[in-house]
Coordinates of C-alpha atoms in Angstrom, one line a residue:
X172 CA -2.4 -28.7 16.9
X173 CA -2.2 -27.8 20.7
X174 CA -5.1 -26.7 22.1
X175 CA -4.3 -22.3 23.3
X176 CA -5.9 -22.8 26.4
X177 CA -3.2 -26.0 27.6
X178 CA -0.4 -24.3 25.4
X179 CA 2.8 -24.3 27.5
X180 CA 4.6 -20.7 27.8
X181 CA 7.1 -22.0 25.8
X182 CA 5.2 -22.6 23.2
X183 CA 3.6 -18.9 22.6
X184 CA 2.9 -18.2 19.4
X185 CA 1.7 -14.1 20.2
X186 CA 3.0 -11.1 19.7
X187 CA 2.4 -8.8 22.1
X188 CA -1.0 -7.0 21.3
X189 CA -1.4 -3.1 21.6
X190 CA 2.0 -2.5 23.1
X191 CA 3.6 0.0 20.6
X192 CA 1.6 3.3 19.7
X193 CA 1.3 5.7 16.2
X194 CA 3.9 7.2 17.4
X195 CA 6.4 4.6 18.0
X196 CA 5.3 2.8 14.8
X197 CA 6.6 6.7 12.9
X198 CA 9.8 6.5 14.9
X199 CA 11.1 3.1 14.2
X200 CA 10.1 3.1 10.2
X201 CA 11.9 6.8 9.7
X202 CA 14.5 5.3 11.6
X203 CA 14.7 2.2 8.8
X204 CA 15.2 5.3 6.3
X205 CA 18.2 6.5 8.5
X206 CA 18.0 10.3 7.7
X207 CA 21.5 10.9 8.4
X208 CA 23.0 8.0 6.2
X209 CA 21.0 9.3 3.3
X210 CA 21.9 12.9 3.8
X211 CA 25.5 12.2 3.9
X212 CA 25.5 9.6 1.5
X213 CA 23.0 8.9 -0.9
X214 CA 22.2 13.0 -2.0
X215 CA 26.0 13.8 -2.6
X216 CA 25.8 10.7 -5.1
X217 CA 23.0 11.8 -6.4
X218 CA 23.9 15.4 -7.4
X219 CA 27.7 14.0 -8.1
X220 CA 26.4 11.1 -10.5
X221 CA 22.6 11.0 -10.4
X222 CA 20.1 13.8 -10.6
X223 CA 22.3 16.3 -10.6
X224 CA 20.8 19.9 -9.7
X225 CA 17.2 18.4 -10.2
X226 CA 18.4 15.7 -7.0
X227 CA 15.6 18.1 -5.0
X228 CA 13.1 17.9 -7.3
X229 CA 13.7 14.0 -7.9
X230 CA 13.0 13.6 -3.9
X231 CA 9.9 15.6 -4.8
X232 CA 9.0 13.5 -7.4
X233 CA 9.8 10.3 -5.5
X234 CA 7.4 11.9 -2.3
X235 CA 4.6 11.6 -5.0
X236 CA 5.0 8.5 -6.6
X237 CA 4.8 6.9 -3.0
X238 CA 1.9 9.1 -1.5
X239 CA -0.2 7.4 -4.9
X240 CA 1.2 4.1 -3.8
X241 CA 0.1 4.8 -0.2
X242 CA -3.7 5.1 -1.2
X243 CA -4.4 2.0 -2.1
X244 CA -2.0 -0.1 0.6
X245 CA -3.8 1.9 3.2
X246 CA -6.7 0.6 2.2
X247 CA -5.5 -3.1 2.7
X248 CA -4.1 -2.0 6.3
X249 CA -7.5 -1.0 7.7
X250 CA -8.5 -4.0 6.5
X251 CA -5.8 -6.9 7.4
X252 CA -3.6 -6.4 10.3
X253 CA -0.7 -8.7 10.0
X254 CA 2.8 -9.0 10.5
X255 CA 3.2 -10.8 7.0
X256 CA 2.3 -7.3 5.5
X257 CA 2.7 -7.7 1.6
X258 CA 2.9 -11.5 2.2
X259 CA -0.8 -11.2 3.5
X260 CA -1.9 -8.3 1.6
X261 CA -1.1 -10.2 -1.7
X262 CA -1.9 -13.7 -1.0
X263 CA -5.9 -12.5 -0.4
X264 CA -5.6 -9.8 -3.6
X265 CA -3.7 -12.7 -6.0
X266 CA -3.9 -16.0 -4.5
X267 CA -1.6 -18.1 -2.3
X268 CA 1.2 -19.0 -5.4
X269 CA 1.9 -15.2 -5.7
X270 CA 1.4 -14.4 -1.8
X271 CA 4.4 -17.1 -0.9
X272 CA 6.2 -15.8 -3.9
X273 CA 6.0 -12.0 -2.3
X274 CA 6.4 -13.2 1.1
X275 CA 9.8 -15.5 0.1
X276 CA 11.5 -12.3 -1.9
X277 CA 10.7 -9.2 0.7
X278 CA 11.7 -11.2 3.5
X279 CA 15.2 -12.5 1.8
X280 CA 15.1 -8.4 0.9
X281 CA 14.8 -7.2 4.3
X282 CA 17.0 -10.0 5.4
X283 CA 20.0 -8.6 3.3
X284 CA 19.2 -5.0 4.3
X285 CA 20.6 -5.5 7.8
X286 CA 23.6 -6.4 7.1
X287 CA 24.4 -4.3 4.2
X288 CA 24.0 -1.6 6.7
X289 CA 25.5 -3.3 9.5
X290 CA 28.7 -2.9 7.2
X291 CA 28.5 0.7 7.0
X292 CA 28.0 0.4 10.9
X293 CA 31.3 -0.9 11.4
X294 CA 33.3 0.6 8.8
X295 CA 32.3 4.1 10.1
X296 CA 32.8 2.7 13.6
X297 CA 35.9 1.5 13.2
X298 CA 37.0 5.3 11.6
X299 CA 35.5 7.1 14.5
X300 CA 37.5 4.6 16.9
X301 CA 40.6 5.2 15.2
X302 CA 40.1 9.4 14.9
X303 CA 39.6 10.0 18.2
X304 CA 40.5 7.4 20.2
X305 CA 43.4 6.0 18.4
X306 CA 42.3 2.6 18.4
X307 CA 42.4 -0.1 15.3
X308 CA 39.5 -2.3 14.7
X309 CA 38.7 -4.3 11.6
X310 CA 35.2 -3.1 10.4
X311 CA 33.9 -6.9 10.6
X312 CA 34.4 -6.9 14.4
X313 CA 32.7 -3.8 15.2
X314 CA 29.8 -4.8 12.4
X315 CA 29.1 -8.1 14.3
X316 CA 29.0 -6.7 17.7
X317 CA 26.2 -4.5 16.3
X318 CA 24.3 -7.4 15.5
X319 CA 24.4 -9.6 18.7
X320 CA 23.7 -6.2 20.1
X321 CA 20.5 -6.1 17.6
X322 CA 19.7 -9.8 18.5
X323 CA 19.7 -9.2 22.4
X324 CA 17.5 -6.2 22.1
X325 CA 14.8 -7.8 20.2
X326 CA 14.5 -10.7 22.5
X327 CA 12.8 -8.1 24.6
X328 CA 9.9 -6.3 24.2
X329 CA 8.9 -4.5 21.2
X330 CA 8.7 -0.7 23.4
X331 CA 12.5 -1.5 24.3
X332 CA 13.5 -1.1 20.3
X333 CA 11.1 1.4 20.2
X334 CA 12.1 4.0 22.3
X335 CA 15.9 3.4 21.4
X336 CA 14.9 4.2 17.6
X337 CA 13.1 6.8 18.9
X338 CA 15.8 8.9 20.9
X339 CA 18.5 8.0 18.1
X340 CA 15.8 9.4 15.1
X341 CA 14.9 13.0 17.2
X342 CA 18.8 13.9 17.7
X343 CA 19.7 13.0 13.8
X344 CA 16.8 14.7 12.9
X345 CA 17.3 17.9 15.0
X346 CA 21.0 18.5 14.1
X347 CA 20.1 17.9 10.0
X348 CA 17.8 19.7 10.0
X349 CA 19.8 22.9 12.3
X350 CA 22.4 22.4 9.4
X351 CA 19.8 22.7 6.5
X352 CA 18.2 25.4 7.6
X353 CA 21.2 27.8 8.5
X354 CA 22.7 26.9 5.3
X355 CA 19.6 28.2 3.5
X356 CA 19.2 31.3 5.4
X357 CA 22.0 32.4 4.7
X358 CA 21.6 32.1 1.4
X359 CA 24.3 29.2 0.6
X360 CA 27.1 30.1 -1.9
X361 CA 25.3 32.1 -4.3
X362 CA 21.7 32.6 -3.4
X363 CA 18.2 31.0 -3.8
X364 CA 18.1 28.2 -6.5
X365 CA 14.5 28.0 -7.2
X366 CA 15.3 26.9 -10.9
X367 CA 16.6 23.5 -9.1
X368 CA 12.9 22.6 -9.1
X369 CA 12.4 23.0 -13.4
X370 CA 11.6 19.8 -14.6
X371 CA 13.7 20.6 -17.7
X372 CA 16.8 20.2 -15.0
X373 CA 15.9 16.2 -15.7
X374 CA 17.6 16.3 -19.1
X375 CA 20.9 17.2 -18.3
X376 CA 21.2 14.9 -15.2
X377 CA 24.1 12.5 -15.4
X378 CA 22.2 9.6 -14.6
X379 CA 18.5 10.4 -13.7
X380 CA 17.8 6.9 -13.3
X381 CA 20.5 6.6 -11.0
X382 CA 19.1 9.4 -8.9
X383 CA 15.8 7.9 -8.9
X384 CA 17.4 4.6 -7.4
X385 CA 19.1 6.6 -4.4
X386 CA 15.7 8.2 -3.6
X387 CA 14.1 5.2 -3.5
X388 CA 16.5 3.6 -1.3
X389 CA 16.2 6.6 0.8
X390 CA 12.6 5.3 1.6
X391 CA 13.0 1.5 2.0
X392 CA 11.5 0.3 4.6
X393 CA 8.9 2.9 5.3
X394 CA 5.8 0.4 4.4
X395 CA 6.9 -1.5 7.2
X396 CA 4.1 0.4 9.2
X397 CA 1.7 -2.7 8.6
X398 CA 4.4 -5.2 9.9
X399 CA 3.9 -4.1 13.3
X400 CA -0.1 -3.8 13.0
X401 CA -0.4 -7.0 15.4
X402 CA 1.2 -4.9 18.0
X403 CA -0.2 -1.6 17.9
X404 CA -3.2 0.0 19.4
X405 CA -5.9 0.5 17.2
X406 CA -4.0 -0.4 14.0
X407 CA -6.9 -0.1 11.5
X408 CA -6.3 3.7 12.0
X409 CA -2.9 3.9 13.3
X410 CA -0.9 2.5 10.2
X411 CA -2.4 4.1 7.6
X412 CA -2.0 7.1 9.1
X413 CA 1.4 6.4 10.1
X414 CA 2.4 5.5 6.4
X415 CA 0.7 8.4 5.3
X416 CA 2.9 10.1 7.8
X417 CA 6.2 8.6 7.3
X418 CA 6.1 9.0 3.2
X419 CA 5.1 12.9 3.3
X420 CA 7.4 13.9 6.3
X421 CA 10.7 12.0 5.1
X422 CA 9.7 13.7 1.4
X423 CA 10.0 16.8 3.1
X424 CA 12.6 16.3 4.8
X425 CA 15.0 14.8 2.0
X426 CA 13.7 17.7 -0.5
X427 CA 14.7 19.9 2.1
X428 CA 18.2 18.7 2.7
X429 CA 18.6 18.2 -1.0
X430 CA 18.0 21.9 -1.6
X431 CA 19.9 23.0 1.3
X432 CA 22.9 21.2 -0.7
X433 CA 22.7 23.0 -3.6
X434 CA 22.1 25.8 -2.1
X435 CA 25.0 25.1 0.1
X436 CA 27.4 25.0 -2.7
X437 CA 25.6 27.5 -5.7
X438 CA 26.5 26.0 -9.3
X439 CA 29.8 24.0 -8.2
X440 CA 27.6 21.7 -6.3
X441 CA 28.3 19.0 -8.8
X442 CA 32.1 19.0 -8.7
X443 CA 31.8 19.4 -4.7
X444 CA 29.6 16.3 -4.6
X445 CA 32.3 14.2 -7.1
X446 CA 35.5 15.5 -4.8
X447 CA 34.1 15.3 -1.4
X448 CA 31.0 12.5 -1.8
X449 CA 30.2 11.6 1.7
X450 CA 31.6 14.3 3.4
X451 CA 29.7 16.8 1.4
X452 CA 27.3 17.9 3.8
X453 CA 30.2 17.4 6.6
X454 CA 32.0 20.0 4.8
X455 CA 28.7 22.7 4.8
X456 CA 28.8 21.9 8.3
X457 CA 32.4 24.1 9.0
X458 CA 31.2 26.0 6.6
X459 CA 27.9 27.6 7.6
X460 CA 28.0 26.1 11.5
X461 CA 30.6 25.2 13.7
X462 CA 33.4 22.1 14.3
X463 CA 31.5 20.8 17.1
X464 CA 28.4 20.3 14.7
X465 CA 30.5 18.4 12.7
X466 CA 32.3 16.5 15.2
X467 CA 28.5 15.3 16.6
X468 CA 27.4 14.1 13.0
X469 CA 30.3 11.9 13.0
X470 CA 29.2 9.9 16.1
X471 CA 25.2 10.5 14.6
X472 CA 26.2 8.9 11.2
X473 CA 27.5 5.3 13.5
X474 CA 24.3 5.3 15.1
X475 CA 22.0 6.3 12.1
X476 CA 23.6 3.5 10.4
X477 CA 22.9 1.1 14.0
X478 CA 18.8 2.4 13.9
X479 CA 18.5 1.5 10.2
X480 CA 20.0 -1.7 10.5
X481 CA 18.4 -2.8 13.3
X482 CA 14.8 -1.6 11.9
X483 CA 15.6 -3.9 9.2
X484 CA 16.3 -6.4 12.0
X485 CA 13.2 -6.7 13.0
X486 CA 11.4 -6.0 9.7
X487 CA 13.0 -9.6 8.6
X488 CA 12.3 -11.1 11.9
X489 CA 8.5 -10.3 11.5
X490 CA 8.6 -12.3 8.1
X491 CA 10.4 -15.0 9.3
X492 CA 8.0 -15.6 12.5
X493 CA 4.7 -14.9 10.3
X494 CA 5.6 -17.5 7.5
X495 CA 6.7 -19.8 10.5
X496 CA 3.4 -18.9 12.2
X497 CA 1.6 -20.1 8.9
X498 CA 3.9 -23.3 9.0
X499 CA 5.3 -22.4 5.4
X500 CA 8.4 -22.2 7.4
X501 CA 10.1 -24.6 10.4
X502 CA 7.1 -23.8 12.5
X503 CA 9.6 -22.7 15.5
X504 CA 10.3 -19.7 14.1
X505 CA 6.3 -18.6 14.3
X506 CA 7.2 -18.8 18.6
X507 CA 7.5 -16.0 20.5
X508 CA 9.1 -15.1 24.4
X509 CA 6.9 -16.2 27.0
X510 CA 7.2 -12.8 28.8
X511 CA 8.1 -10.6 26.1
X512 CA 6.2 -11.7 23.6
X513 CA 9.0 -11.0 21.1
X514 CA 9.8 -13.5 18.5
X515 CA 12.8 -14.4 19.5
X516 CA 13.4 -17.1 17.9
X517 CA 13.0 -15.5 14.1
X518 CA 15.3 -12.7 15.6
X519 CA 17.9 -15.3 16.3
X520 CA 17.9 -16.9 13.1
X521 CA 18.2 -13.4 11.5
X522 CA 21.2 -12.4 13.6
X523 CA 23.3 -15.4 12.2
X524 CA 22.3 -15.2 8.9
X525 CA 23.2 -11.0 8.7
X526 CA 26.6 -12.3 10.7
X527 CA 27.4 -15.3 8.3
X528 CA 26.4 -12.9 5.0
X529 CA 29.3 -9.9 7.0
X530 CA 31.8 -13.2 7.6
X531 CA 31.1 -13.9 3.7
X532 CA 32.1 -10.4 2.5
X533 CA 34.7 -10.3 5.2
X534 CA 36.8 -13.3 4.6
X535 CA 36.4 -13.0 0.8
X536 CA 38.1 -9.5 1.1
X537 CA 35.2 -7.3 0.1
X538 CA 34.5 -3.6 0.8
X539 CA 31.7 -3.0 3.5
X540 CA 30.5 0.6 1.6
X541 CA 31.8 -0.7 -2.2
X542 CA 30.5 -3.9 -2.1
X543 CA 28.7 -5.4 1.3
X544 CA 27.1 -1.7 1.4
X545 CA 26.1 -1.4 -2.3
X546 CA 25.5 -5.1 -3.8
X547 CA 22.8 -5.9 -1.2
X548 CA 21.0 -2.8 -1.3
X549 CA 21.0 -3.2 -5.2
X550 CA 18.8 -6.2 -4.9
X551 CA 17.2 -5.0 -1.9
X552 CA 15.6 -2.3 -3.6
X553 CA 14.9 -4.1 -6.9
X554 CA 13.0 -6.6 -4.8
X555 CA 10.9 -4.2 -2.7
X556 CA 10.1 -2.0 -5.7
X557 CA 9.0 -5.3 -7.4
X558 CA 6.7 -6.3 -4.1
X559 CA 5.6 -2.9 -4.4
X560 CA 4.3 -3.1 -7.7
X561 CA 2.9 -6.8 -7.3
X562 CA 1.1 -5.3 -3.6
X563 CA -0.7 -2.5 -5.7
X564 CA -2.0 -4.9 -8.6
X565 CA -3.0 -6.9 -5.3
X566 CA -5.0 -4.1 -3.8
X567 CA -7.1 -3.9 -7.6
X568 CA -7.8 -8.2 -7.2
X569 CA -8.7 -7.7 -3.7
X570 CA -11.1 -5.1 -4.1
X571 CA -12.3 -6.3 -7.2
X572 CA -13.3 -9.4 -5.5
X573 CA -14.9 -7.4 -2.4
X574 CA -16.3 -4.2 -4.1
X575 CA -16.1 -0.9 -3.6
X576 CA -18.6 0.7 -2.0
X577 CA -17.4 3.5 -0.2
X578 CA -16.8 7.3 -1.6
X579 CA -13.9 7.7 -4.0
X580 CA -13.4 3.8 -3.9
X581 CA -12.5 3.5 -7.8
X582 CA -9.6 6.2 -6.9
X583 CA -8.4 4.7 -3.4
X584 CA -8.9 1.2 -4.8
X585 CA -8.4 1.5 -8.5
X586 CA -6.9 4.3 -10.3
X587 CA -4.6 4.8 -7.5
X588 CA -3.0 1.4 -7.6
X589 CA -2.8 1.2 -11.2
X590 CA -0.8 4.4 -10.9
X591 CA 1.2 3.2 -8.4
X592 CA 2.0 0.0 -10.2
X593 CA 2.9 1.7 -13.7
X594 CA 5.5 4.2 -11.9
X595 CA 7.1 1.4 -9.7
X596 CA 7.6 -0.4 -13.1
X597 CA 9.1 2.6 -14.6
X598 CA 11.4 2.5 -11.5
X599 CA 12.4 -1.0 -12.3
X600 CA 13.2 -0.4 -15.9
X601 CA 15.5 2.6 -14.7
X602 CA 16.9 0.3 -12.0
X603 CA 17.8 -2.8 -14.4
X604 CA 19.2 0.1 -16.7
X605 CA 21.6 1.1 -14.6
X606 CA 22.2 -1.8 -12.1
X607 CA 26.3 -2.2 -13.6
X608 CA 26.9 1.4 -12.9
X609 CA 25.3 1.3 -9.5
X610 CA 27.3 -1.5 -8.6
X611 CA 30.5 0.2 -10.5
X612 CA 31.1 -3.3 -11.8
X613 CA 30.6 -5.6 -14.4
X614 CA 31.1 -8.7 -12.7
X615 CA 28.8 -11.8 -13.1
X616 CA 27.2 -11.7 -9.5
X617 CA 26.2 -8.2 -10.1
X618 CA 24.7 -8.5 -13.3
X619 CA 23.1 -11.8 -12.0
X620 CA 20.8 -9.2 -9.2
X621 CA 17.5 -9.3 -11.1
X622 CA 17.5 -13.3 -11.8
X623 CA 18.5 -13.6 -7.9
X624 CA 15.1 -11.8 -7.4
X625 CA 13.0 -13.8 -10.0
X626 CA 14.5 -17.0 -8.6
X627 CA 13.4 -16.6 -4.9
X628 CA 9.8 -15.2 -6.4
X629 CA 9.7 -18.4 -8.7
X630 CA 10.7 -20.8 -5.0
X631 CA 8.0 -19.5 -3.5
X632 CA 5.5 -19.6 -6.4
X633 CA 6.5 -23.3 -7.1
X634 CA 6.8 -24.3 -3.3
X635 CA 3.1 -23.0 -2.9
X636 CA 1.7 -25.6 -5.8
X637 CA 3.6 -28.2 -4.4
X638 CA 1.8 -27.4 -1.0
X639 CA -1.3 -27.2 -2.5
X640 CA -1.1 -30.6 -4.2
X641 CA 1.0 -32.4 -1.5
X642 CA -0.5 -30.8 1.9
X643 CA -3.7 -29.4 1.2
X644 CA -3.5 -28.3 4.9
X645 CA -0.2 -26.2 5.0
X646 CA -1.7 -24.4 1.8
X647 CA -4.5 -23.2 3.7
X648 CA -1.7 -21.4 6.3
X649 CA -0.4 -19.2 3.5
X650 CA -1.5 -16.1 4.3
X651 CA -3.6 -16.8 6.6
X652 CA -5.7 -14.0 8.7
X653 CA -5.5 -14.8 12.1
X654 CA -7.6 -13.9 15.3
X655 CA -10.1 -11.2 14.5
X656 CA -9.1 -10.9 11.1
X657 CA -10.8 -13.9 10.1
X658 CA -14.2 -12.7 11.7
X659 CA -14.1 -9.0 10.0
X660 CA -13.0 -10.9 6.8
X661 CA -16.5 -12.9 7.3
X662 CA -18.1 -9.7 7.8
X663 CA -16.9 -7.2 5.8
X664 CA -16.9 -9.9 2.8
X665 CA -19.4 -11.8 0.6
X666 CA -16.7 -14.2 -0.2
X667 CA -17.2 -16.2 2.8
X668 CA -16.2 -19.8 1.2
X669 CA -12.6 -19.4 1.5
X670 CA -12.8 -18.1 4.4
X671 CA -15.1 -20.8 5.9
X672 CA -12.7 -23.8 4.7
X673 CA -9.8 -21.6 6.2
X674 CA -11.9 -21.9 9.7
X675 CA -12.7 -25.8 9.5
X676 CA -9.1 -26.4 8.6

């Protein structure tokens, strides 16, 4: 191992420490929820073949389940700052096997993400091209220019992504929520619909579990707040509070803008949402605004889709540098840019793997929204969801082994969690229930999504014993705390041992 102090700047291994603040860390993970994308998308499905009038209410419901999940993995972010994020957080509640095994599946997850989206990038780029500037471009082209573009940006520092996110998320935000609101004062097609919010609403919903999968995706991404702990000022307070942040106002937001649908459209909001699906909202827009509102959400919707992708872009990249870091993978990837600070590397590796998975779906004739754009996210979200659950069973272990000692521990620590872990499993069951309709196919590579999921978990549970009884030494790296982590671990810990053998190695 090279000593830090003779370390060539090549060879830089850190990320660059307090250069991103609360703020930026709120602004990229909303933008990894892309606002727009699931206005315009994922709620007209939802009312059209999902939740149906209760769509609002389901968002509600969803805000919930993830505020209990928040409790308990804020509680692991004030006390481990890393960019492995579940990876860490579960390797010291459960152990290194199930750490590796978490770290391998949300990684390939976030991996997939990009793209998926990347391919609604260029399929809606390649529309807006042809509409109003007459021009022809396959999708593919226009999705892999987006992620060079992705790749070049995050060679730089972390602020550069940061503030781009940033001024993308504000103007989405702003003209969503102008259309919302003037739909709903003035009252929409026929009124108020406070009876949207009657849980009763649930039993007549086309597909509730359906609707509960699109508002779930509608979140993905926004526990990402811990990824970037290693670069943000004063992260013990500035994640959780970010999370906390992120969860409540994207709740609002997306209960908000479901209402403001029904609303828009009184009781034929159903049949709207089958006929025009994602032009639903585009369609309240002429209605209760004006053409040039419209005419800006078709150039928002191509860079919505851009910010979420590349959030995801980074998200991956963080995973693949902190497991090369811990030397689980080629240790390369755990470099970063001798002036930026950005791990370049690991953002390189991610670009050509999003661009060969777009060539895959490309060449093999597939539909970037039907297929690229649905597949992935299908086992996206069933692997997050299951890292979820296996993160808030890891908050119980951890604290278990630590104790709980401050004021409404057994909530924040215990009962939270368990809650946490009991609705993400519910989530899960509704997701495997409906994974063929979802997909709208009953192909083998769809039905095949949840053993895809269990087979990455069961590489990296398997590659972690093989570590531990082959090279004792690279099993100490997994999920390893790193700098001053390993001194408040010492200290805030009675289970030193592990720890201490972690320091001699």
């Amino acid at each position: 191992m090279s000593n830090p102090s003779t370390a060539t700047a090549d060879t830089s291994t850190q990320l660059l420490k307090s250069s991103i603040t609360f703020f930026h860390i709120v602004f990229m993970v909303t933008a990894a929820a892309a606002p727009l994308v699931v206005v315009s998308a994922y709620i007209p499905i939802s009312i059209a073949w999902g939740a149906g009038v209760s769509t609002a209410l389901t968002y509600a419901a969803t805000t919930l389940i993830l505020l209990v999940f928040t409790v308990g993995f804020a509680q692991m972010a004030k006390r481990i700052t890393s960019a492995g994020a579940f990876y860490t957080f579960t390797t010291q509640g459960l152990g290194k096997p199930t750490g590796l095994a978490v770290g391998l599946t949300v990684m390939s997850a976030y991996s997939m993400i990009s793209p998926a989206i990347a391919g609604g990038f260029g399929f809606y780029t390649a529309l807006l091209l042809e509409t109003y500037l007459s021009i022809k471009v396959a999708w593919y082209w226009c999705s892999a220019a987006s992620l060079v573009l992705m790749w070049i940006i995050s060679t730089f520092r972390i602020t550069y992504g940061a503030k781009i996110l940033s001024v993308l998320l504000i103007v989405e935000v702003l003209i969503i929520a102008a259309l919302c609101l003037t739909t709903t004062v003035a009252g929409g097609a026929e009124g108020q619909m406070p009876h949207v919010f009657d849980p009763s609403g649930w039993n007549a919903a086309p597909a509730i579990g359906v609707g509960f999968f699109l508002a779930f995706w509608s979140w993905i991404g926004f526990e990402t707040t811990a990824i970037y702990g290693e670069e943000t000022m004063d992260p013990k307070k500035a994640v959780p509070r970010a999370t906390y942040i992120a969860v409540f106002t994207l709740g609002l937001f997306y209960t908000f803008a479901a209402y403001a649908g029904l609303v828009g459209f009184g009781s034929n909001s159903t049949t709207q949402a089958e006929t025009l699906v994602d032009q639903y909202f585009f369609e309240l827009a002429d209605i209760y605004t004006f053409h040039g509102v419209r005419v800006i959400m078709d150039f928002l919707v191509v860079t919505s889709f851009f910010a979420c992708s590349f959030a995801f872009h980074n998200n991956a990249t963080r995973y693949f540098y902190s497991l090369g870091r811990d030397g689980i993978l080629p240790k390369a990837l755990g470099r970063t840019h001798a002036e930026h600070k950005a791990p370049h590397i690991a953002a390189g590796v991610q670009a050509v793997i999003a661009l060969f998975t777009v060539a895959l779906f490309a060449f093999g004739g597939g539909d970037p929204l039907l297929h690229l754009g649905t597949w992935l996210p299908i086992f996206c979200t069933l692997a997050v969801i299951g890292v979820q659950l296996i993160v808030s069973l890891a908050v119980i272990g951890y604290f278990n082994r630590i104790g709980r000692d401050e004021p409404l521990a057994w909530w924040k620590t215990l009962l939270a969690p368990a809650l946490g872990a009991a609705a993400q499993s519910v989530v899960v069951f509704l997701l495997l229930k409906n994974i063929t309709f979802l997909a709208d196919s009953e192909t083998l590579v769809v039905k095949m999504i949840p053993f895809y999921v269990i087979a990455i978990a069961a590489v990296g549970f398997v590659y972690a014993l093989y570590l531990r009884g082959s090279h004792p030494e690279r099993y100490a790296m997994i999920g390893k705390l790193h700098d001053d982590e390993l001194e408040d671990a010492l200290v805030d810990t009675d289970y030193v041992g592990e720890y201490e053998d972690r320091a001699r190695t």
